[in-house]
GROMACS .gro file of C-alpha atoms in nm:
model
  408
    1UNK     CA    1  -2.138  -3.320  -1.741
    2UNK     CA    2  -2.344  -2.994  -1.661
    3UNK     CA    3  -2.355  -2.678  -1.871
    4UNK     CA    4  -2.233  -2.368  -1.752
    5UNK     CA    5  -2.296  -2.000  -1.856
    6UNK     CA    6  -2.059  -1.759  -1.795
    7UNK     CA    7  -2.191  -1.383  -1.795
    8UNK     CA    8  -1.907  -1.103  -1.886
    9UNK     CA    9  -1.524  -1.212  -2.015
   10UNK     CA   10  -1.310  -0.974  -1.777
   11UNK     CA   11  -1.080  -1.112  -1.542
   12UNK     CA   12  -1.319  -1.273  -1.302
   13UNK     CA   13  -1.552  -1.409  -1.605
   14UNK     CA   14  -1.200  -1.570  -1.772
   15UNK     CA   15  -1.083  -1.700  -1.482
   16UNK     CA   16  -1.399  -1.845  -1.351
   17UNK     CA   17  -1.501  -2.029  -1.765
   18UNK     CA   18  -1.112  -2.200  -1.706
   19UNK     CA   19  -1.182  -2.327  -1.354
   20UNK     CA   20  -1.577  -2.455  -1.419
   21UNK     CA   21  -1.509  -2.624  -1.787
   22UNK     CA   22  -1.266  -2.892  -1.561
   23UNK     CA   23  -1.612  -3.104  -1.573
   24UNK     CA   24  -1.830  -2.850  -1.754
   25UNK     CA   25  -1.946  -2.750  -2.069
   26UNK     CA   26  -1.893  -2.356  -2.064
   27UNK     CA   27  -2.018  -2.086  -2.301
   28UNK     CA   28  -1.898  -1.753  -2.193
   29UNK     CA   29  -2.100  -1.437  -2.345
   30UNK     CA   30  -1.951  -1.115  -2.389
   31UNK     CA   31  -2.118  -0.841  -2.500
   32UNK     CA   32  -1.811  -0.604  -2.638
   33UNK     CA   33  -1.618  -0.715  -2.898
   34UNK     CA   34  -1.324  -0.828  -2.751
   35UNK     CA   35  -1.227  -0.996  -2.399
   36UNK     CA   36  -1.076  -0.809  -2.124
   37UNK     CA   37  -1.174  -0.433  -2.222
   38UNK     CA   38  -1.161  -0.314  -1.888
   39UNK     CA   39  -0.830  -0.542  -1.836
   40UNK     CA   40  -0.671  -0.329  -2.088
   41UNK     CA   41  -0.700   0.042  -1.938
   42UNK     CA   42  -0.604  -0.082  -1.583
   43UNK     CA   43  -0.276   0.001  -1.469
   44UNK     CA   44  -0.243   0.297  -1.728
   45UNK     CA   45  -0.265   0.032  -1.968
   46UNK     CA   46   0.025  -0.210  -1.807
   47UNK     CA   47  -0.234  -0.386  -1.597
   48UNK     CA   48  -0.147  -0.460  -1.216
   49UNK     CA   49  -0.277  -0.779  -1.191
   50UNK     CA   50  -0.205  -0.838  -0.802
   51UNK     CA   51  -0.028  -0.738  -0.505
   52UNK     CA   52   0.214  -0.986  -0.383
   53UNK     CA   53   0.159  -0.944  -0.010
   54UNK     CA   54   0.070  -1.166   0.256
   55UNK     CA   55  -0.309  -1.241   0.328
   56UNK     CA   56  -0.342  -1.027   0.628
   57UNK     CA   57  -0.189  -0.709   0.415
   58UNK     CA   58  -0.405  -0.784   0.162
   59UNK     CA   59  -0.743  -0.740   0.379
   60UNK     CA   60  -0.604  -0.458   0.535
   61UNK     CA   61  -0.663  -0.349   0.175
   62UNK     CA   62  -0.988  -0.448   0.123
   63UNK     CA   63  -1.259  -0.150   0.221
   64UNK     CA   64  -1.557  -0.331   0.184
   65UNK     CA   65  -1.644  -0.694   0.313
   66UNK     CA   66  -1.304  -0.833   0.410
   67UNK     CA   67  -1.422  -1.121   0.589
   68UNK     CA   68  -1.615  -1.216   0.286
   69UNK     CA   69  -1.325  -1.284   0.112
   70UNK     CA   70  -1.139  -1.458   0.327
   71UNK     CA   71  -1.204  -1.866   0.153
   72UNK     CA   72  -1.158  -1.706  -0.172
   73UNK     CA   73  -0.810  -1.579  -0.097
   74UNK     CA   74  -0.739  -1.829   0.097
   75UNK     CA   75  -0.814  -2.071  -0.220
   76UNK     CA   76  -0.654  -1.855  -0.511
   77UNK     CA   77  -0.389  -1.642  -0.316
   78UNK     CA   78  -0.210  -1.372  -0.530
   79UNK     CA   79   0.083  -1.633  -0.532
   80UNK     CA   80  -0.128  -1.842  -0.702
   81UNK     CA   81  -0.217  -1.597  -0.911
   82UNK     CA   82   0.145  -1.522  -1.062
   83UNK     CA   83   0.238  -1.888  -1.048
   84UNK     CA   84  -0.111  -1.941  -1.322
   85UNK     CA   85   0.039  -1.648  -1.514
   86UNK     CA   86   0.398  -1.798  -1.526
   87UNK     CA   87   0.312  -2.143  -1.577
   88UNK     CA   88   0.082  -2.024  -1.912
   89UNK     CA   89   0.410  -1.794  -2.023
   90UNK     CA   90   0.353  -1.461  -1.883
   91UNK     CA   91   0.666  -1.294  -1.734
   92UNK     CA   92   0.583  -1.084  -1.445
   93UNK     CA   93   0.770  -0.799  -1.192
   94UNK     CA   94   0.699  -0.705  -0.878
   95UNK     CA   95   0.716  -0.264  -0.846
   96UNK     CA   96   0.690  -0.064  -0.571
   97UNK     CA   97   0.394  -0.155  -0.327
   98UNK     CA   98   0.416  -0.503  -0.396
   99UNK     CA   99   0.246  -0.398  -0.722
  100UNK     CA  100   0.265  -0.710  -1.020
  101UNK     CA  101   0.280  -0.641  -1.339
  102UNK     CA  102   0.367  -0.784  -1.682
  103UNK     CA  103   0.741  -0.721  -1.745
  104UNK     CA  104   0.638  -0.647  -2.074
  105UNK     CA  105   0.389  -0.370  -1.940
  106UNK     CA  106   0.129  -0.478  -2.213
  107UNK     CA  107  -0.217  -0.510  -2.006
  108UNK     CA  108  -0.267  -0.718  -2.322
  109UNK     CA  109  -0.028  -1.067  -2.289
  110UNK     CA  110  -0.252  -1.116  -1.961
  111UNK     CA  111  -0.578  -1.121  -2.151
  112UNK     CA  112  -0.409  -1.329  -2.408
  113UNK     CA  113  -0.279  -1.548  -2.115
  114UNK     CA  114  -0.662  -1.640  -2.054
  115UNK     CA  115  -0.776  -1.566  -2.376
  116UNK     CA  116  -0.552  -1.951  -2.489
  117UNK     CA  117  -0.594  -2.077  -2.182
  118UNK     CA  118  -0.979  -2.084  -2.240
  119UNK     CA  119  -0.906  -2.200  -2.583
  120UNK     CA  120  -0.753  -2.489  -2.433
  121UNK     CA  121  -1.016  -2.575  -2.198
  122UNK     CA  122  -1.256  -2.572  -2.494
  123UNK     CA  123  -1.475  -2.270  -2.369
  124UNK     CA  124  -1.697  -2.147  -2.592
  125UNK     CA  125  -1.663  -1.816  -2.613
  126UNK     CA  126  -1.907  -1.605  -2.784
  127UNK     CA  127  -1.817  -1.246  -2.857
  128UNK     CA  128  -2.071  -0.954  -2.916
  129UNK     CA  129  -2.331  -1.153  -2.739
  130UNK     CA  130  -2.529  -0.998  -2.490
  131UNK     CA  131  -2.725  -1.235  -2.231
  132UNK     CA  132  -3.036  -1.014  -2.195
  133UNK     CA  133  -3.218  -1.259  -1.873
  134UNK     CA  134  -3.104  -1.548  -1.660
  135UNK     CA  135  -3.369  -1.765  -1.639
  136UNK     CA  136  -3.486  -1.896  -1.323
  137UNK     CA  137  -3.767  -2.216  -1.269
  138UNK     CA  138  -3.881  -2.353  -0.906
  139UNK     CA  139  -3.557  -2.128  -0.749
  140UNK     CA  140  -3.310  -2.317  -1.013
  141UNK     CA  141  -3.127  -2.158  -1.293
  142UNK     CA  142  -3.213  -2.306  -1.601
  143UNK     CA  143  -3.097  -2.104  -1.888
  144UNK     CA  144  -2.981  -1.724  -2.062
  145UNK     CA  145  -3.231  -1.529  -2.278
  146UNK     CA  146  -2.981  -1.352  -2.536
  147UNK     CA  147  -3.113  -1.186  -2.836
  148UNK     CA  148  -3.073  -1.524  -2.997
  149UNK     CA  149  -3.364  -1.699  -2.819
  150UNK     CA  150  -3.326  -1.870  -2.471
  151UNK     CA  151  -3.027  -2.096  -2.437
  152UNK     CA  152  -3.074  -2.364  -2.129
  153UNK     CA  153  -2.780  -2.412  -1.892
  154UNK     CA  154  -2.764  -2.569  -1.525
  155UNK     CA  155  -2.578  -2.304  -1.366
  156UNK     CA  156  -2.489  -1.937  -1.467
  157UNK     CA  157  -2.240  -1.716  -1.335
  158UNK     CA  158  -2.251  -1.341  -1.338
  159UNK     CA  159  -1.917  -1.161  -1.381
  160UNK     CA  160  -2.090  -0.868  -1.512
  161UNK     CA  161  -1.836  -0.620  -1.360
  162UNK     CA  162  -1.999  -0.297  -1.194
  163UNK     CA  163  -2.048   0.030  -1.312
  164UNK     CA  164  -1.727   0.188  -1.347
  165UNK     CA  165  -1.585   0.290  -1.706
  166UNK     CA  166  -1.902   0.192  -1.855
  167UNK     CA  167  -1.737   0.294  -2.185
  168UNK     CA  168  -1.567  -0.086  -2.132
  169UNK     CA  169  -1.961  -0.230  -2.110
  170UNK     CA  170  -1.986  -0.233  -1.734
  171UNK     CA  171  -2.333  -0.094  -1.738
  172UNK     CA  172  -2.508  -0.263  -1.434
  173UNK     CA  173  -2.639  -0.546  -1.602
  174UNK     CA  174  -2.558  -0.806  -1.329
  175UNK     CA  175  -2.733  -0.546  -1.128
  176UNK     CA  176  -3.047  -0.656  -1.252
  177UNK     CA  177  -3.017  -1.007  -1.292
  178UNK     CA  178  -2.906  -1.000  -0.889
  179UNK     CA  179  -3.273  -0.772  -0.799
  180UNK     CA  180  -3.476  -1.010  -1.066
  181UNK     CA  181  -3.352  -1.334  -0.859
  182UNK     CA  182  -3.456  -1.142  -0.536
  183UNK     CA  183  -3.105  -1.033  -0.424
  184UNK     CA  184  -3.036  -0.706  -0.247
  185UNK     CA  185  -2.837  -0.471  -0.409
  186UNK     CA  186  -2.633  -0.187  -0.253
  187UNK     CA  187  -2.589   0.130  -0.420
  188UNK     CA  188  -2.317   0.154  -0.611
  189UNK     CA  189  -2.152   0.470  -0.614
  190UNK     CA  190  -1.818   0.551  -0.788
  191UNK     CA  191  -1.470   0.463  -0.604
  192UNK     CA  192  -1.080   0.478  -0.688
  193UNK     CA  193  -1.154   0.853  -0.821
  194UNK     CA  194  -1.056   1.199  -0.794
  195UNK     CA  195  -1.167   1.473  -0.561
  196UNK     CA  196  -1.379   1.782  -0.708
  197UNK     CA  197  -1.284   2.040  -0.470
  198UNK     CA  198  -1.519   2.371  -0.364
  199UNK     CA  199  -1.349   2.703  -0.476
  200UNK     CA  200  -1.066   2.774  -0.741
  201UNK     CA  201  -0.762   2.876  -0.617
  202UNK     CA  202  -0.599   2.517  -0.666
  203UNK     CA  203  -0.608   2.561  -1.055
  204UNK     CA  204  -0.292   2.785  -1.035
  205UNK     CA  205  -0.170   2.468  -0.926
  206UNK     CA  206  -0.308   2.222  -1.234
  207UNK     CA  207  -0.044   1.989  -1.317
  208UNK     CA  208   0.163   1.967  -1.075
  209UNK     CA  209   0.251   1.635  -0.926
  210UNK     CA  210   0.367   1.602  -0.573
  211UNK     CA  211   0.596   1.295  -0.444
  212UNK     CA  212   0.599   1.242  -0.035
  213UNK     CA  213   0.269   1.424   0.054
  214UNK     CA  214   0.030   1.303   0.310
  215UNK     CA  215  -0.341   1.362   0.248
  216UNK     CA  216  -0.593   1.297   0.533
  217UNK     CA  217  -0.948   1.370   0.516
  218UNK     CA  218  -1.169   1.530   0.795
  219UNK     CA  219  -1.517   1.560   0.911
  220UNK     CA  220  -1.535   1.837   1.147
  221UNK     CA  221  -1.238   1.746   1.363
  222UNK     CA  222  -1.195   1.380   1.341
  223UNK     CA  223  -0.953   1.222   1.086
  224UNK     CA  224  -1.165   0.924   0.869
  225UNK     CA  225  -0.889   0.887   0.674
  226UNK     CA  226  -0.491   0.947   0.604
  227UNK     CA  227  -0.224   0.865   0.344
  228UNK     CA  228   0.101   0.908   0.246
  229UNK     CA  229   0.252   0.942  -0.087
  230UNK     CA  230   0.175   1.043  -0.438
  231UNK     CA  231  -0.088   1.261  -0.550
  232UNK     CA  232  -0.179   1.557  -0.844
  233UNK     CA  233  -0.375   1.893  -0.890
  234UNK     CA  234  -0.619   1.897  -1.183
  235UNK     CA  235  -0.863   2.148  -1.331
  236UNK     CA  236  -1.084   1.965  -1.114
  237UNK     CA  237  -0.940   1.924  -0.772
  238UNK     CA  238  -0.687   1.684  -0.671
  239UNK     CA  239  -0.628   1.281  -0.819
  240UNK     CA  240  -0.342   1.047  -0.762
  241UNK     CA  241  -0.262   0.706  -0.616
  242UNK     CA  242  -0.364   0.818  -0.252
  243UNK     CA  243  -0.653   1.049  -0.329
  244UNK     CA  244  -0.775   0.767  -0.499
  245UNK     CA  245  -0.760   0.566  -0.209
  246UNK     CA  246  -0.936   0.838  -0.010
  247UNK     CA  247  -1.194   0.807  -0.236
  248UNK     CA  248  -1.288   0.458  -0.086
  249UNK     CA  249  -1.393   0.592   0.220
  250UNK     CA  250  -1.531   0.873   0.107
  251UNK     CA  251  -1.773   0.746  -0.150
  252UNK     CA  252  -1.997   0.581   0.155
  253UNK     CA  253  -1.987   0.919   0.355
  254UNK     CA  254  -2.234   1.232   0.352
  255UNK     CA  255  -1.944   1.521   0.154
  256UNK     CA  256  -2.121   1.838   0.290
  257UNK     CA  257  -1.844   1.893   0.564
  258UNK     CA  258  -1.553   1.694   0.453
  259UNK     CA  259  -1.218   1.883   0.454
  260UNK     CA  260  -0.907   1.770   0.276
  261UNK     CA  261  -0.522   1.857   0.447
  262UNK     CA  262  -0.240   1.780   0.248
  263UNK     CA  263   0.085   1.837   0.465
  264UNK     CA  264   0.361   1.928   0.214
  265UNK     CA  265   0.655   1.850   0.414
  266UNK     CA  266   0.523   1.521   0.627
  267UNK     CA  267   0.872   1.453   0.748
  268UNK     CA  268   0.883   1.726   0.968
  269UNK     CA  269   0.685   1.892   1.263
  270UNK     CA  270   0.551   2.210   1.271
  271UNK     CA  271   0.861   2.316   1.519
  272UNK     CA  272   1.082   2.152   1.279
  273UNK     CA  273   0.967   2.340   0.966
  274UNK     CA  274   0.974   2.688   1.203
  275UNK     CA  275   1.353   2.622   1.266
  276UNK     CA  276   1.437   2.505   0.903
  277UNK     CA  277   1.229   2.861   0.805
  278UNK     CA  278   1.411   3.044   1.029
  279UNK     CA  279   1.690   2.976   0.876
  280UNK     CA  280   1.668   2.998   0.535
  281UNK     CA  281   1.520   3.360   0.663
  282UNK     CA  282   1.842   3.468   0.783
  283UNK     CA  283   2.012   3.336   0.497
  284UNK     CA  284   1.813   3.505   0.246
  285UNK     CA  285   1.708   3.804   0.494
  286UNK     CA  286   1.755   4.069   0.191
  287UNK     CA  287   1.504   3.864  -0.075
  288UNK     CA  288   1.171   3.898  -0.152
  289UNK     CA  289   0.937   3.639  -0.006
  290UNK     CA  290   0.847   3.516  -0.381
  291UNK     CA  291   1.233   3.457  -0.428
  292UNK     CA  292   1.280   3.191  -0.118
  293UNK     CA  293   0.927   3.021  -0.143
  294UNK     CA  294   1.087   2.802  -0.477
  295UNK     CA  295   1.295   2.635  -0.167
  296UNK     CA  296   1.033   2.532   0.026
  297UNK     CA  297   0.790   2.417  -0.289
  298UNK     CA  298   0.726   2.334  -0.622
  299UNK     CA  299   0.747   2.694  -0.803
  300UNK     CA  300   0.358   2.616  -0.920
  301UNK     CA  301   0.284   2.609  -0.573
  302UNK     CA  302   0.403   2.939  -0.530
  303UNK     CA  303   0.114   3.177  -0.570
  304UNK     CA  304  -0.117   2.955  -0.344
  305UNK     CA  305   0.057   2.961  -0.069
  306UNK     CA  306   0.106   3.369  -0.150
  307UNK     CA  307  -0.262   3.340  -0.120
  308UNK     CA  308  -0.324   3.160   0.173
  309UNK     CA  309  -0.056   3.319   0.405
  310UNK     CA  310  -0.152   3.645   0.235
  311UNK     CA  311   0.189   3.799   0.262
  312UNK     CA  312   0.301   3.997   0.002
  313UNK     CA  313   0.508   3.820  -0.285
  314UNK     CA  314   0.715   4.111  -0.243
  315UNK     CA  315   0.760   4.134   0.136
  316UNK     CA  316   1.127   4.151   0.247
  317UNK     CA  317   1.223   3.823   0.457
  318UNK     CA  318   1.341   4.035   0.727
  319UNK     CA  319   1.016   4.187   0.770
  320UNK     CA  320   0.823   3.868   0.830
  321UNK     CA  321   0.701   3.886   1.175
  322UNK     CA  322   0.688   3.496   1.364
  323UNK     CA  323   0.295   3.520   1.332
  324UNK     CA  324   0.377   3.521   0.957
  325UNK     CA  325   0.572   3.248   0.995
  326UNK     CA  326   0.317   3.066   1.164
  327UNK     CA  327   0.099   3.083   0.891
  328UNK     CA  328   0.308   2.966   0.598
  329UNK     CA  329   0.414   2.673   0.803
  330UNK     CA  330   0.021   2.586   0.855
  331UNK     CA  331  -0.005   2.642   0.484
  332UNK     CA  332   0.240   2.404   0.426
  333UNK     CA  333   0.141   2.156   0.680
  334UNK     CA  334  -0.221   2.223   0.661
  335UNK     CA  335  -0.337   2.348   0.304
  336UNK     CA  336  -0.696   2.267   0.369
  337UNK     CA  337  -0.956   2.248   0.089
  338UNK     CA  338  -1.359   2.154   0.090
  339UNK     CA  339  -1.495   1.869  -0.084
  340UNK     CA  340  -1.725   1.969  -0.347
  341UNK     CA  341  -1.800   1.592  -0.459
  342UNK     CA  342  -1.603   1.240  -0.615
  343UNK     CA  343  -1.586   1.224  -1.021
  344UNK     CA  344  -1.834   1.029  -1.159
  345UNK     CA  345  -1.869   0.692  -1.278
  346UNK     CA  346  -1.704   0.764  -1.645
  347UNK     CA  347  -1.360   0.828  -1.460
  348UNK     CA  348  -1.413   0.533  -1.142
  349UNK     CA  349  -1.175   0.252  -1.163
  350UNK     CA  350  -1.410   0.061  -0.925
  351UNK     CA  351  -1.737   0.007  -0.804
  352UNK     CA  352  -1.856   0.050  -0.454
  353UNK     CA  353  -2.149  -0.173  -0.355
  354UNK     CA  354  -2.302  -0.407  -0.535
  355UNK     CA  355  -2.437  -0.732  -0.468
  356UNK     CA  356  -2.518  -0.814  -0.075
  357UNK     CA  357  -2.223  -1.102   0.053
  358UNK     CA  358  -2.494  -1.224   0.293
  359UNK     CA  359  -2.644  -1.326   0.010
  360UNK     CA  360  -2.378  -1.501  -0.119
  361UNK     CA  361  -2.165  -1.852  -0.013
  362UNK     CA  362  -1.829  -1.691   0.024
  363UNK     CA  363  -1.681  -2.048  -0.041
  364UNK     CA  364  -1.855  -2.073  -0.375
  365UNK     CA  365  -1.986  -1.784  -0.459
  366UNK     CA  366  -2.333  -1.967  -0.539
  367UNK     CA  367  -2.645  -1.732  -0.416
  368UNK     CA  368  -2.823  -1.826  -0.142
  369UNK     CA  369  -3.145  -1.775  -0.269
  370UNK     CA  370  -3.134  -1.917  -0.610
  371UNK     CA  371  -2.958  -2.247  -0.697
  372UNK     CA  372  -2.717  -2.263  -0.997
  373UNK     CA  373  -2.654  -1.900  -0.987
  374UNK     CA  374  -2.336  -1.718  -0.894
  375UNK     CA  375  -2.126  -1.389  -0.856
  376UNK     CA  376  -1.819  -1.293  -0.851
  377UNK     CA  377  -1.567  -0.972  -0.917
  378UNK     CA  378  -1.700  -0.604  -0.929
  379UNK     CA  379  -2.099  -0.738  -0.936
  380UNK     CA  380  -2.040  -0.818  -0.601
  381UNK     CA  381  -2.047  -0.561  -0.296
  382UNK     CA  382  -1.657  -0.599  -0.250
  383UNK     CA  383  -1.378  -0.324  -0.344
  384UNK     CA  384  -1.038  -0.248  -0.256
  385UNK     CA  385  -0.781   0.050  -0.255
  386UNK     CA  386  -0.547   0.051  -0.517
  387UNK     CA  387  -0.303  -0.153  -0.578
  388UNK     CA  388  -0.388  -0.458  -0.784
  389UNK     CA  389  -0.637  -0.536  -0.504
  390UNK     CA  390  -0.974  -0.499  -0.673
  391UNK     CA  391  -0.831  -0.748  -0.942
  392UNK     CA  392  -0.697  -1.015  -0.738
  393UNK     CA  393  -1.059  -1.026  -0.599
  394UNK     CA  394  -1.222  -1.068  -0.969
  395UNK     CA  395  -0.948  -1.365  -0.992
  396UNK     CA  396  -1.028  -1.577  -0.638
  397UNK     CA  397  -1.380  -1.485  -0.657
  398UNK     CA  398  -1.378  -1.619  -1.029
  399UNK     CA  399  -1.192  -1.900  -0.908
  400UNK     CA  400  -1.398  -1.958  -0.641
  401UNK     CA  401  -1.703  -1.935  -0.834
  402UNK     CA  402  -1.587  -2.147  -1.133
  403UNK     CA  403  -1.500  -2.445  -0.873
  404UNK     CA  404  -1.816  -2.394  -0.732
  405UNK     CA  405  -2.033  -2.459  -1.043
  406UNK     CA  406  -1.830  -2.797  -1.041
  407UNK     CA  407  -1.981  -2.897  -0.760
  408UNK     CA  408  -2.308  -3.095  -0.762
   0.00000   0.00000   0.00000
């Protein structure tokens, strides 16, 4: 019977102390003072867990690495996933997307769900503990330096997270340990996050929420990116579900000429919108431009558009020439902004980058360059849109991890 450290108790760290203690004595160290901290602001605090999707879906998903990942999910699927919660008592619903959550919508009955699972499997854990060195002899692990002293183990595995809502004590710790055993580490940079945007005529807009947008994102004139659905103004710029995901691609690309289009009526062409303009023009031929504008959008939209089409509020419909028209229905197609920069680290709900996967046996997770140690979740250069992707990857690379420090 070996002895196994585990390094971090979020989901992957949980997951991957239940699967390794099957023939393993496991002490997991967490440095916070409770498990799961990051667990419990996912999912506005309901915690998506997974996406119940098929496998290909799923790596459609996946920005970074997908092949990687392919053993793990094809070990611990998100099936799996729900059937573990079930079995151990936790009720779950699927929403929108595929999205899985707790039908209670507490992020915290699926920490507890692991949290006496662990119990069971006799893991020790050990709270406010923070695992300062892995130490390494003749390219094997052989034990943690905490604050304690050194502690000697036969395998260690980091589940560190990255560097997102460090508040939550993902700092970049397994960072280090990764470049002190000689791994390569790409930069992380912040994903999952909102859009500063160049200029401030969007703030007339702050608050408002828009249903049945598309967003796509441009670098001179080709599209890297496009999405449809929800999404929000700030004081900022823009957020929502698929900025966020735009944020994914964005956060490995130079921002210095990135434009962002949101069409505000997707379900129609630009001839379309003309005729449907035309008329609600003759219909309302007598009103002011400000007056019929609440038809076509959101009233907080209102003085943007004024803006941007830069026809008088007070214009009389009938005296809107079809080059005027033109324009409002590229403002509402095309309302184009510049990309000042992403939102830092503080507000990211993932990492980007990480530790190098061809460093890494994507079976078990075990590092290729030093024996007994091993990665898995958000250390590890791997990230999803969103979705309840980037946690179903903490819980099959945990899984995967876990079963591989059972292995001789």
């Amino acid at each position: 019977m070996g002895r196994v450290a585990v390094i971090g108790g979020g989901a992957s760290g949980m997951i991957a102390a239940i699967r390794a203690s099957e023939n393993n004595e496991v002490v997991l160290f967490e440095k916070n003072e409770k498990l799961g901290k990051k667990i419990y602001i996912t999912g506005k605090g309901r915690c998506n867990v997974t996406n119940d999707c098929e496998k290909e879906e799923f790596l459609h998903s996946v920005v970074s690495n997908p092949k990687f990942l392919m053993s793990a999910l094809n070990n611990f699927t998100p099936q799996d996933l729900m059937n573990f919660l079930e079995t151990n008592g936790l009720t779950l619903k699927v929403e929108r997307g595929n999205r899985v959550f707790p039908l209670s919508d507490k992020a915290s009955d699926v920490t507890a769900v692991f949290a006496k699972k662990m119990k069971e499997c006799g893991v020790d854990v050990r709270l406010n503990e923070k695992v300062d060195e892995i130490s390494v002899l003749d390219g094997s692990v052989n034990g943690v330096k905490t604050e304690k002293g050194f502690i000697p183990f036969d395998k260690v595995i980091v589940c560190t997270g990255g560097k997102s809502y460090p508040s939550t004590g993902s700092t970049g710790d397994g960072y280090r340990f990764a470049e002190k055993a000689g791994h390569t580490v790409v930069t992380p940079v912040p994903s999952l996050v909102g859009l500063n945007l160049k200029g401030d005529d969007f703030k007339s807009c702050q608050g408002l929420s828009l249903k049945n947008v598309e967003v796509s994102v441009f670098r001179g004139e080709k599209k890297i990116f496009s999405d449809f659905g929800e999404m929000l103004f700030t004081h900022f710029g823009i957020s929502g579900p698929i900025v966020l995901s735009s944020s994914c691609v964005l956060c490995r690309e130079r921002l210095s000429d990135i434009k962002v289009v949101i069409d505000l009526k997707p379900a129609l062409t630009k001839e379309k919108l003309d005729e449907r303009l035309l008329r609600d023009f003759e219909a309302n031929s007598n009103k002011n431009f400000i007056n019929v504008l609440p038809s076509l959008v959101p009233k907080s939209l209102n003085e943007l558009i004024i803006r941007r089409t830069g026809i008088s509020a007070n214009r009389k419909i009938n005296g809107i020439t079809a080059a005027e028209r033109a324009k409002i229905v590229s403002a509402l197609k095309e309302l184009t902004f510049s990309l000042a920069s992403l939102r830092p680290f503080e507000e990211a709900i993932v990492t980007s980058g990480g530790v190098s996967v061809k460093e890494v046996n994507p079976k078990t997770m075990e590092s290729k360059l030093v024996k007994g140690l091993y990665f898995a979740g958000e250390v590890l250069d791997v990230d999803a849109f969103t979705g309840g992707f980037n946690l179903q990857i903490a819980f099959s690379t945990g899984v995967a991890a876990g079963e591989g420090a059972c292995r001789d």
